[in-house]
Amino acid sequence: MVGPNGNESSATYFVLIGLPGLEEAQFWLAFPLCSLYLIAVLGNLTIIYIVWTEHSLHEPMYIFLCMLSGLDILISTSSMPKMMAIFWFNSTTIQFDACLLQMFAIHSLSGMESTVLLAMAFDRYVAICHPLRHATVLTLPRVTKIGMAAVIRGAALMAPLPVFIKQLPFCRSNILSHSYCLHQDVMKLACADIHVNVIYGLIVIISAIGLDSVLISLSYLLILKTVLGLTREAQTKAFGTCVSHVCAVFIFYVPFIGLSMVHRFGKRQDSLLPIIMANTYLLVPPVLNPIVYGVKTKEIRQRILRLFHVTTLPSDP
């Protein structure tokens, strides 16, 4: 920001603009967004509760699903309360340190979720391609260590983020174009060279999201190769165990990559497209993942129906 004498000054707070041009509609748009947030929290808590209380589901696939659900709750909670405050109460300011904390939380949790999705792909690879070794390779202690590694990896990759941002002087403006703090959005307000931040962002995306997506794709190529050599009945069963995870992968990576591409290569700075994408992409996986796993995974579906005292027909698969 610019001080009284035109000198550079450090930002003490930022202004989250919400949806520029839609200020009149923001109050009403907050209701469906809040409903989606509640659905996401309740849906993921239901998944966690079912897996936690059903001992027969204490297997690697379902434990990883619990990790995914927990991360989905944290990711949506890191942005939605402040977004609702902006839309309903016009609480647009956020302190600099709070902005850094929110930014670190969003980006590190996204990295953790990518790691968990990779672990789930590895679980499916071992279960289908090496079924006799699955119980010895993915033991519960090893699954716990993988979960801890996901947390450490996500936090470590984003640890330099607050340091790099704190070193930047802000003299242009303190108005952010989104409803929460994103690295791409904040660094554009700096009045200094941001090449280090840009390079750091690219390294993180390539070493985390890029590497994970490549390894997930490779695991499914190996799974496909194995499945094609099975009988028709075995193929159907194998594909059935992978459908939910494949959907979760697309639900996470497509909005994330799309938002990154729009931020890096979009020409129009006043476009609503990246703003709307940013306001929804943190809600899409948390809302859809419990629905996908609840519908596509027989064990989860049956226990959800039992939890809400719904009986299934005898012919139900």
CSV table of C-alpha atoms in Angstrom, one decimal:
chain,number,residue,atom,x,y,z
A,1,MET,CA,0.0,0.0,0.0
A,2,VAL,CA,1.1,3.6,-0.3
A,3,GLY,CA,1.7,5.7,2.8
A,4,PRO,CA,0.7,9.4,3.3
A,5,ASN,CA,4.0,10.6,1.6
A,6,GLY,CA,3.8,8.2,-1.3
A,7,ASN,CA,6.2,5.7,0.2
A,8,GLU,CA,6.0,2.0,0.2
A,9,SER,CA,4.4,0.5,3.3
A,10,SER,CA,3.7,-3.0,4.4
A,11,ALA,CA,0.1,-4.3,4.4
A,12,THR,CA,-1.6,-4.6,7.9
A,13,TYR,CA,-4.8,-5.9,6.5
A,14,PHE,CA,-6.5,-6.9,3.2
A,15,VAL,CA,-10.0,-6.3,1.8
A,16,LEU,CA,-11.8,-9.4,0.5
A,17,ILE,CA,-14.0,-8.0,-2.3
A,18,GLY,CA,-16.3,-11.0,-2.6
A,19,LEU,CA,-18.1,-11.0,-6.0
A,20,PRO,CA,-17.4,-7.7,-7.7
A,21,GLY,CA,-20.4,-6.5,-9.6
A,22,LEU,CA,-22.7,-8.8,-7.7
A,23,GLU,CA,-22.8,-7.0,-4.4
A,24,GLU,CA,-26.6,-6.8,-4.4
A,25,ALA,CA,-26.9,-10.6,-5.0
A,26,GLN,CA,-24.2,-11.7,-2.5
A,27,PHE,CA,-26.6,-11.8,0.4
A,28,TRP,CA,-28.9,-14.2,-1.3
A,29,LEU,CA,-26.1,-16.2,-2.9
A,30,ALA,CA,-24.7,-16.9,0.6
A,31,PHE,CA,-27.7,-19.1,1.4
A,32,PRO,CA,-27.1,-21.9,-1.2
A,33,LEU,CA,-23.3,-21.7,-0.4
A,34,CYS,CA,-24.0,-22.1,3.3
A,35,SER,CA,-26.4,-25.0,2.6
A,36,LEU,CA,-23.6,-26.7,0.5
A,37,TYR,CA,-21.2,-26.1,3.3
A,38,LEU,CA,-23.5,-27.7,5.9
A,39,ILE,CA,-24.1,-30.7,3.5
A,40,ALA,CA,-20.3,-31.1,3.1
A,41,VAL,CA,-19.7,-31.1,6.9
A,42,LEU,CA,-22.6,-33.4,7.7
A,43,GLY,CA,-21.8,-35.7,4.8
A,44,ASN,CA,-18.1,-36.1,5.7
A,45,LEU,CA,-18.8,-36.4,9.4
A,46,THR,CA,-21.3,-39.2,8.6
A,47,ILE,CA,-18.6,-41.0,6.6
A,48,ILE,CA,-16.1,-40.6,9.5
A,49,TYR,CA,-18.6,-41.8,12.1
A,50,ILE,CA,-19.6,-44.9,10.1
A,51,VAL,CA,-16.0,-46.0,9.5
A,52,TRP,CA,-15.1,-45.3,13.1
A,53,THR,CA,-17.9,-47.2,14.6
A,54,GLU,CA,-18.0,-50.2,12.2
A,55,HIS,CA,-15.0,-52.4,13.0
A,56,SER,CA,-15.5,-54.3,9.7
A,57,LEU,CA,-14.6,-51.1,7.9
A,58,HIS,CA,-11.3,-50.7,9.6
A,59,GLU,CA,-9.4,-51.5,6.4
A,60,PRO,CA,-6.9,-49.3,4.5
A,61,MET,CA,-9.4,-48.1,1.9
A,62,TYR,CA,-11.9,-46.9,4.4
A,63,ILE,CA,-9.3,-45.4,6.7
A,64,PHE,CA,-7.9,-43.4,3.8
A,65,LEU,CA,-11.5,-42.3,3.1
A,66,CYS,CA,-11.8,-41.0,6.7
A,67,MET,CA,-8.6,-39.0,6.1
A,68,LEU,CA,-10.1,-37.6,2.9
A,69,SER,CA,-13.3,-36.7,4.7
A,70,GLY,CA,-11.4,-35.0,7.5
A,71,LEU,CA,-9.4,-32.9,5.1
A,72,ASP,CA,-12.5,-32.0,3.2
A,73,ILE,CA,-14.1,-30.6,6.4
A,74,LEU,CA,-11.0,-28.6,7.2
A,75,ILE,CA,-10.6,-27.2,3.7
A,76,SER,CA,-14.2,-26.0,3.4
A,77,THR,CA,-14.1,-24.6,7.0
A,78,SER,CA,-10.9,-22.7,6.3
A,79,SER,CA,-12.8,-20.4,3.9
A,80,MET,CA,-16.5,-20.7,4.2
A,81,PRO,CA,-17.1,-18.9,7.6
A,82,LYS,CA,-15.3,-15.8,6.4
A,83,MET,CA,-17.0,-16.0,3.1
A,84,MET,CA,-20.4,-16.0,4.8
A,85,ALA,CA,-19.3,-13.1,7.0
A,86,ILE,CA,-18.5,-11.1,3.8
A,87,PHE,CA,-21.8,-11.9,2.0
A,88,TRP,CA,-24.1,-11.5,5.0
A,89,PHE,CA,-22.4,-8.9,7.2
A,90,ASN,CA,-20.1,-7.1,4.8
A,91,SER,CA,-17.1,-8.1,7.0
A,92,THR,CA,-14.6,-7.6,4.2
A,93,THR,CA,-11.4,-6.9,6.1
A,94,ILE,CA,-8.9,-9.6,7.1
A,95,GLN,CA,-5.7,-9.0,9.1
A,96,PHE,CA,-2.4,-9.7,7.3
A,97,ASP,CA,-1.4,-12.5,9.7
A,98,ALA,CA,-4.9,-14.0,9.5
A,99,CYS,CA,-4.7,-13.9,5.7
A,100,LEU,CA,-1.3,-15.7,5.8
A,101,LEU,CA,-2.8,-18.3,8.1
A,102,GLN,CA,-5.8,-18.9,5.9
A,103,MET,CA,-3.6,-19.0,2.8
A,104,PHE,CA,-1.3,-21.6,4.4
A,105,ALA,CA,-4.2,-23.7,5.6
A,106,ILE,CA,-5.9,-23.8,2.2
A,107,HIS,CA,-2.8,-24.6,0.2
A,108,SER,CA,-1.3,-27.1,2.6
A,109,LEU,CA,-4.6,-28.9,3.1
A,110,SER,CA,-5.0,-29.2,-0.7
A,111,GLY,CA,-1.5,-30.7,-0.8
A,112,MET,CA,-2.4,-33.2,1.9
A,113,GLU,CA,-5.6,-34.2,0.1
A,114,SER,CA,-3.6,-34.8,-3.1
A,115,THR,CA,-1.3,-37.1,-1.1
A,116,VAL,CA,-4.2,-39.0,0.4
A,117,LEU,CA,-5.7,-39.5,-3.1
A,118,LEU,CA,-2.3,-40.9,-4.2
A,119,ALA,CA,-2.3,-43.3,-1.2
A,120,MET,CA,-5.8,-44.4,-2.1
A,121,ALA,CA,-4.7,-45.2,-5.7
A,122,PHE,CA,-1.7,-47.2,-4.3
A,123,ASP,CA,-4.1,-49.1,-2.1
A,124,ARG,CA,-6.3,-50.0,-5.1
A,125,TYR,CA,-3.2,-51.0,-7.1
A,126,VAL,CA,-2.0,-53.4,-4.4
A,127,ALA,CA,-5.5,-54.8,-3.8
A,128,ILE,CA,-6.1,-55.6,-7.5
A,129,CYS,CA,-2.6,-56.2,-8.9
A,130,HIS,CA,-1.1,-58.0,-5.8
A,131,PRO,CA,-4.1,-59.1,-3.7
A,132,LEU,CA,-2.1,-61.7,-1.7
A,133,ARG,CA,0.3,-59.1,-0.5
A,134,HIS,CA,-2.3,-56.4,0.3
A,135,ALA,CA,-2.7,-57.4,4.0
A,136,THR,CA,1.1,-57.4,4.6
A,137,VAL,CA,1.9,-54.2,2.5
A,138,LEU,CA,-0.9,-52.0,3.9
A,139,THR,CA,-1.0,-52.8,7.5
A,140,LEU,CA,-2.8,-50.4,9.9
A,141,PRO,CA,0.5,-49.0,11.4
A,142,ARG,CA,1.8,-48.4,7.8
A,143,VAL,CA,-1.5,-46.7,6.9
A,144,THR,CA,-1.1,-44.4,9.9
A,145,LYS,CA,2.4,-43.5,8.9
A,146,ILE,CA,1.2,-42.7,5.4
A,147,GLY,CA,-1.4,-40.3,6.9
A,148,MET,CA,1.3,-38.6,9.0
A,149,ALA,CA,3.5,-38.4,5.9
A,150,ALA,CA,0.6,-36.7,4.0
A,151,VAL,CA,0.3,-34.1,6.8
A,152,ILE,CA,4.1,-33.5,7.0
A,153,ARG,CA,4.5,-33.2,3.3
A,154,GLY,CA,1.6,-30.7,2.8
A,155,ALA,CA,2.8,-28.5,5.7
A,156,ALA,CA,6.5,-28.7,4.7
A,157,LEU,CA,5.8,-27.7,1.0
A,158,MET,CA,3.8,-24.7,2.2
A,159,ALA,CA,6.1,-23.7,5.1
A,160,PRO,CA,8.0,-21.1,3.0
A,161,LEU,CA,4.8,-19.5,1.7
A,162,PRO,CA,4.2,-17.1,4.7
A,163,VAL,CA,7.9,-16.2,4.7
A,164,PHE,CA,8.0,-15.2,1.0
A,165,ILE,CA,4.8,-13.2,1.4
A,166,LYS,CA,6.0,-11.4,4.5
A,167,GLN,CA,9.1,-10.2,2.6
A,168,LEU,CA,7.0,-8.5,-0.1
A,169,PRO,CA,6.2,-4.7,0.1
A,170,PHE,CA,2.6,-3.9,-0.8
A,171,CYS,CA,2.1,-0.4,-2.3
A,172,ARG,CA,-0.5,-0.8,-5.0
A,173,SER,CA,-3.6,-1.8,-3.2
A,174,ASN,CA,-4.8,-4.0,-0.4
A,175,ILE,CA,-8.0,-5.2,-2.2
A,176,LEU,CA,-8.1,-8.9,-3.0
A,177,SER,CA,-10.4,-10.1,-5.8
A,178,HIS,CA,-11.6,-13.2,-4.0
A,179,SER,CA,-13.5,-14.1,-0.8
A,180,TYR,CA,-10.5,-15.7,0.8
A,181,CYS,CA,-6.7,-15.4,0.6
A,182,LEU,CA,-4.9,-17.2,-2.3
A,183,HIS,CA,-1.2,-17.0,-3.0
A,184,GLN,CA,-1.8,-16.1,-6.6
A,185,ASP,CA,-4.1,-13.3,-5.6
A,186,VAL,CA,-2.0,-11.8,-2.8
A,187,MET,CA,1.4,-11.8,-4.6
A,188,LYS,CA,-0.1,-9.8,-7.5
A,189,LEU,CA,-0.6,-6.8,-5.1
A,190,ALA,CA,3.1,-6.6,-4.3
A,191,CYS,CA,5.2,-3.7,-5.7
A,192,ALA,CA,8.3,-5.8,-5.9
A,193,ASP,CA,9.7,-8.6,-8.1
A,194,ILE,CA,7.6,-11.7,-7.5
A,195,HIS,CA,9.5,-14.1,-9.7
A,196,VAL,CA,10.6,-16.0,-6.6
A,197,ASN,CA,7.0,-16.5,-5.6
A,198,VAL,CA,6.0,-17.5,-9.1
A,199,ILE,CA,8.8,-20.0,-9.3
A,200,TYR,CA,8.0,-21.4,-5.8
A,201,GLY,CA,4.4,-21.8,-6.8
A,202,LEU,CA,5.3,-23.7,-9.9
A,203,ILE,CA,7.7,-25.9,-8.0
A,204,VAL,CA,5.0,-26.8,-5.4
A,205,ILE,CA,2.4,-27.5,-8.1
A,206,ILE,CA,4.8,-29.7,-10.1
A,207,SER,CA,6.3,-31.6,-7.1
A,208,ALA,CA,2.9,-32.1,-5.4
A,209,ILE,CA,-0.1,-32.0,-7.6
A,210,GLY,CA,1.7,-32.7,-10.8
A,211,LEU,CA,3.7,-35.7,-9.5
A,212,ASP,CA,0.7,-37.1,-7.6
A,213,SER,CA,-1.5,-36.9,-10.7
A,214,VAL,CA,1.1,-38.7,-12.8
A,215,LEU,CA,1.6,-41.5,-10.2
A,216,ILE,CA,-2.2,-41.9,-9.9
A,217,SER,CA,-2.5,-42.2,-13.7
A,218,LEU,CA,0.3,-44.7,-13.7
A,219,SER,CA,-1.3,-46.8,-11.0
A,220,TYR,CA,-4.5,-47.0,-12.9
A,221,LEU,CA,-2.7,-47.9,-16.1
A,222,LEU,CA,-1.2,-50.9,-14.2
A,223,ILE,CA,-4.6,-51.7,-12.7
A,224,LEU,CA,-6.2,-51.6,-16.2
A,225,LYS,CA,-3.5,-53.9,-17.6
A,226,THR,CA,-4.2,-56.4,-14.8
A,227,VAL,CA,-8.0,-56.1,-15.0
A,228,LEU,CA,-8.1,-56.8,-18.7
A,229,GLY,CA,-6.6,-60.2,-18.0
A,230,LEU,CA,-9.4,-61.2,-15.6
A,231,THR,CA,-12.7,-62.8,-16.2
A,232,ARG,CA,-15.8,-60.6,-16.9
A,233,GLU,CA,-17.1,-61.1,-13.4
A,234,ALA,CA,-13.8,-60.2,-11.8
A,235,GLN,CA,-13.4,-57.2,-14.1
A,236,THR,CA,-16.8,-55.9,-13.0
A,237,LYS,CA,-15.9,-56.3,-9.3
A,238,ALA,CA,-12.4,-54.7,-9.8
A,239,PHE,CA,-13.8,-51.7,-11.7
A,240,GLY,CA,-16.5,-51.3,-9.0
A,241,THR,CA,-14.0,-50.9,-6.3
A,242,CYS,CA,-12.2,-48.2,-8.3
A,243,VAL,CA,-15.1,-46.1,-9.5
A,244,SER,CA,-15.5,-44.0,-6.3
A,245,HIS,CA,-11.8,-43.2,-6.1
A,246,VAL,CA,-11.6,-42.2,-9.8
A,247,CYS,CA,-14.6,-39.9,-9.3
A,248,ALA,CA,-12.9,-38.4,-6.2
A,249,VAL,CA,-9.7,-37.8,-8.3
A,250,PHE,CA,-11.5,-36.0,-11.0
A,251,ILE,CA,-13.6,-34.0,-8.5
A,252,PHE,CA,-10.4,-32.7,-6.8
A,253,TYR,CA,-8.0,-32.3,-9.7
A,254,VAL,CA,-10.2,-30.8,-12.4
A,255,PRO,CA,-11.3,-27.7,-10.5
A,256,PHE,CA,-7.8,-27.2,-9.0
A,257,ILE,CA,-6.0,-27.4,-12.3
A,258,GLY,CA,-8.7,-25.3,-13.9
A,259,LEU,CA,-8.4,-22.5,-11.3
A,260,SER,CA,-4.5,-22.6,-11.6
A,261,MET,CA,-4.7,-22.3,-15.4
A,262,VAL,CA,-7.1,-19.4,-15.2
A,263,HIS,CA,-4.9,-17.5,-12.7
A,264,ARG,CA,-1.7,-18.1,-14.6
A,265,PHE,CA,-2.9,-17.6,-18.2
A,266,GLY,CA,-6.1,-15.6,-17.9
A,267,LYS,CA,-5.8,-12.2,-19.6
A,268,ARG,CA,-8.8,-10.4,-18.1
A,269,GLN,CA,-8.2,-9.3,-14.6
A,270,ASP,CA,-11.8,-8.2,-14.1
A,271,SER,CA,-13.3,-11.5,-15.2
A,272,LEU,CA,-15.7,-13.1,-12.7
A,273,LEU,CA,-14.7,-16.6,-13.9
A,274,PRO,CA,-11.6,-17.1,-11.6
A,275,ILE,CA,-13.5,-15.6,-8.7
A,276,ILE,CA,-16.5,-17.9,-9.1
A,277,MET,CA,-14.2,-20.9,-9.6
A,278,ALA,CA,-12.3,-20.0,-6.5
A,279,ASN,CA,-15.5,-19.6,-4.5
A,280,THR,CA,-16.8,-23.0,-5.5
A,281,TYR,CA,-13.7,-25.2,-6.0
A,282,LEU,CA,-13.1,-25.6,-2.2
A,283,LEU,CA,-16.7,-26.7,-1.8
A,284,VAL,CA,-17.1,-29.1,-4.8
A,285,PRO,CA,-14.9,-32.0,-3.4
A,286,PRO,CA,-16.3,-31.8,0.2
A,287,VAL,CA,-19.9,-31.9,-1.1
A,288,LEU,CA,-19.5,-34.5,-3.8
A,289,ASN,CA,-17.1,-37.0,-2.2
A,290,PRO,CA,-19.5,-38.3,0.5
A,291,ILE,CA,-22.3,-38.5,-2.1
A,292,VAL,CA,-20.1,-40.5,-4.5
A,293,TYR,CA,-18.8,-42.9,-1.8
A,294,GLY,CA,-22.3,-43.2,-0.3
A,295,VAL,CA,-23.8,-44.1,-3.7
A,296,LYS,CA,-21.0,-46.2,-5.2
A,297,THR,CA,-19.6,-48.0,-2.2
A,298,LYS,CA,-21.9,-50.8,-1.1
A,299,GLU,CA,-20.6,-51.1,2.4
A,300,ILE,CA,-20.9,-47.4,3.0
A,301,ARG,CA,-24.3,-47.2,1.4
A,302,GLN,CA,-25.7,-50.0,3.5
A,303,ARG,CA,-24.5,-48.5,6.8
A,304,ILE,CA,-25.8,-45.0,5.9
A,305,LEU,CA,-29.2,-46.6,5.3
A,306,ARG,CA,-29.0,-48.5,8.5
A,307,LEU,CA,-27.9,-45.3,10.4
A,308,PHE,CA,-31.0,-43.5,9.2
A,309,HIS,CA,-33.2,-46.5,9.7
A,310,VAL,CA,-33.9,-47.1,6.1
A,311,THR,CA,-34.5,-50.6,5.0
A,312,THR,CA,-33.5,-51.8,1.5
A,313,LEU,CA,-35.4,-54.2,-0.7
A,314,PRO,CA,-34.2,-57.8,-0.9
A,315,SER,CA,-33.2,-57.3,-4.5
A,316,ASP,CA,-31.0,-54.3,-3.7
A,317,PRO,CA,-27.4,-55.0,-4.7
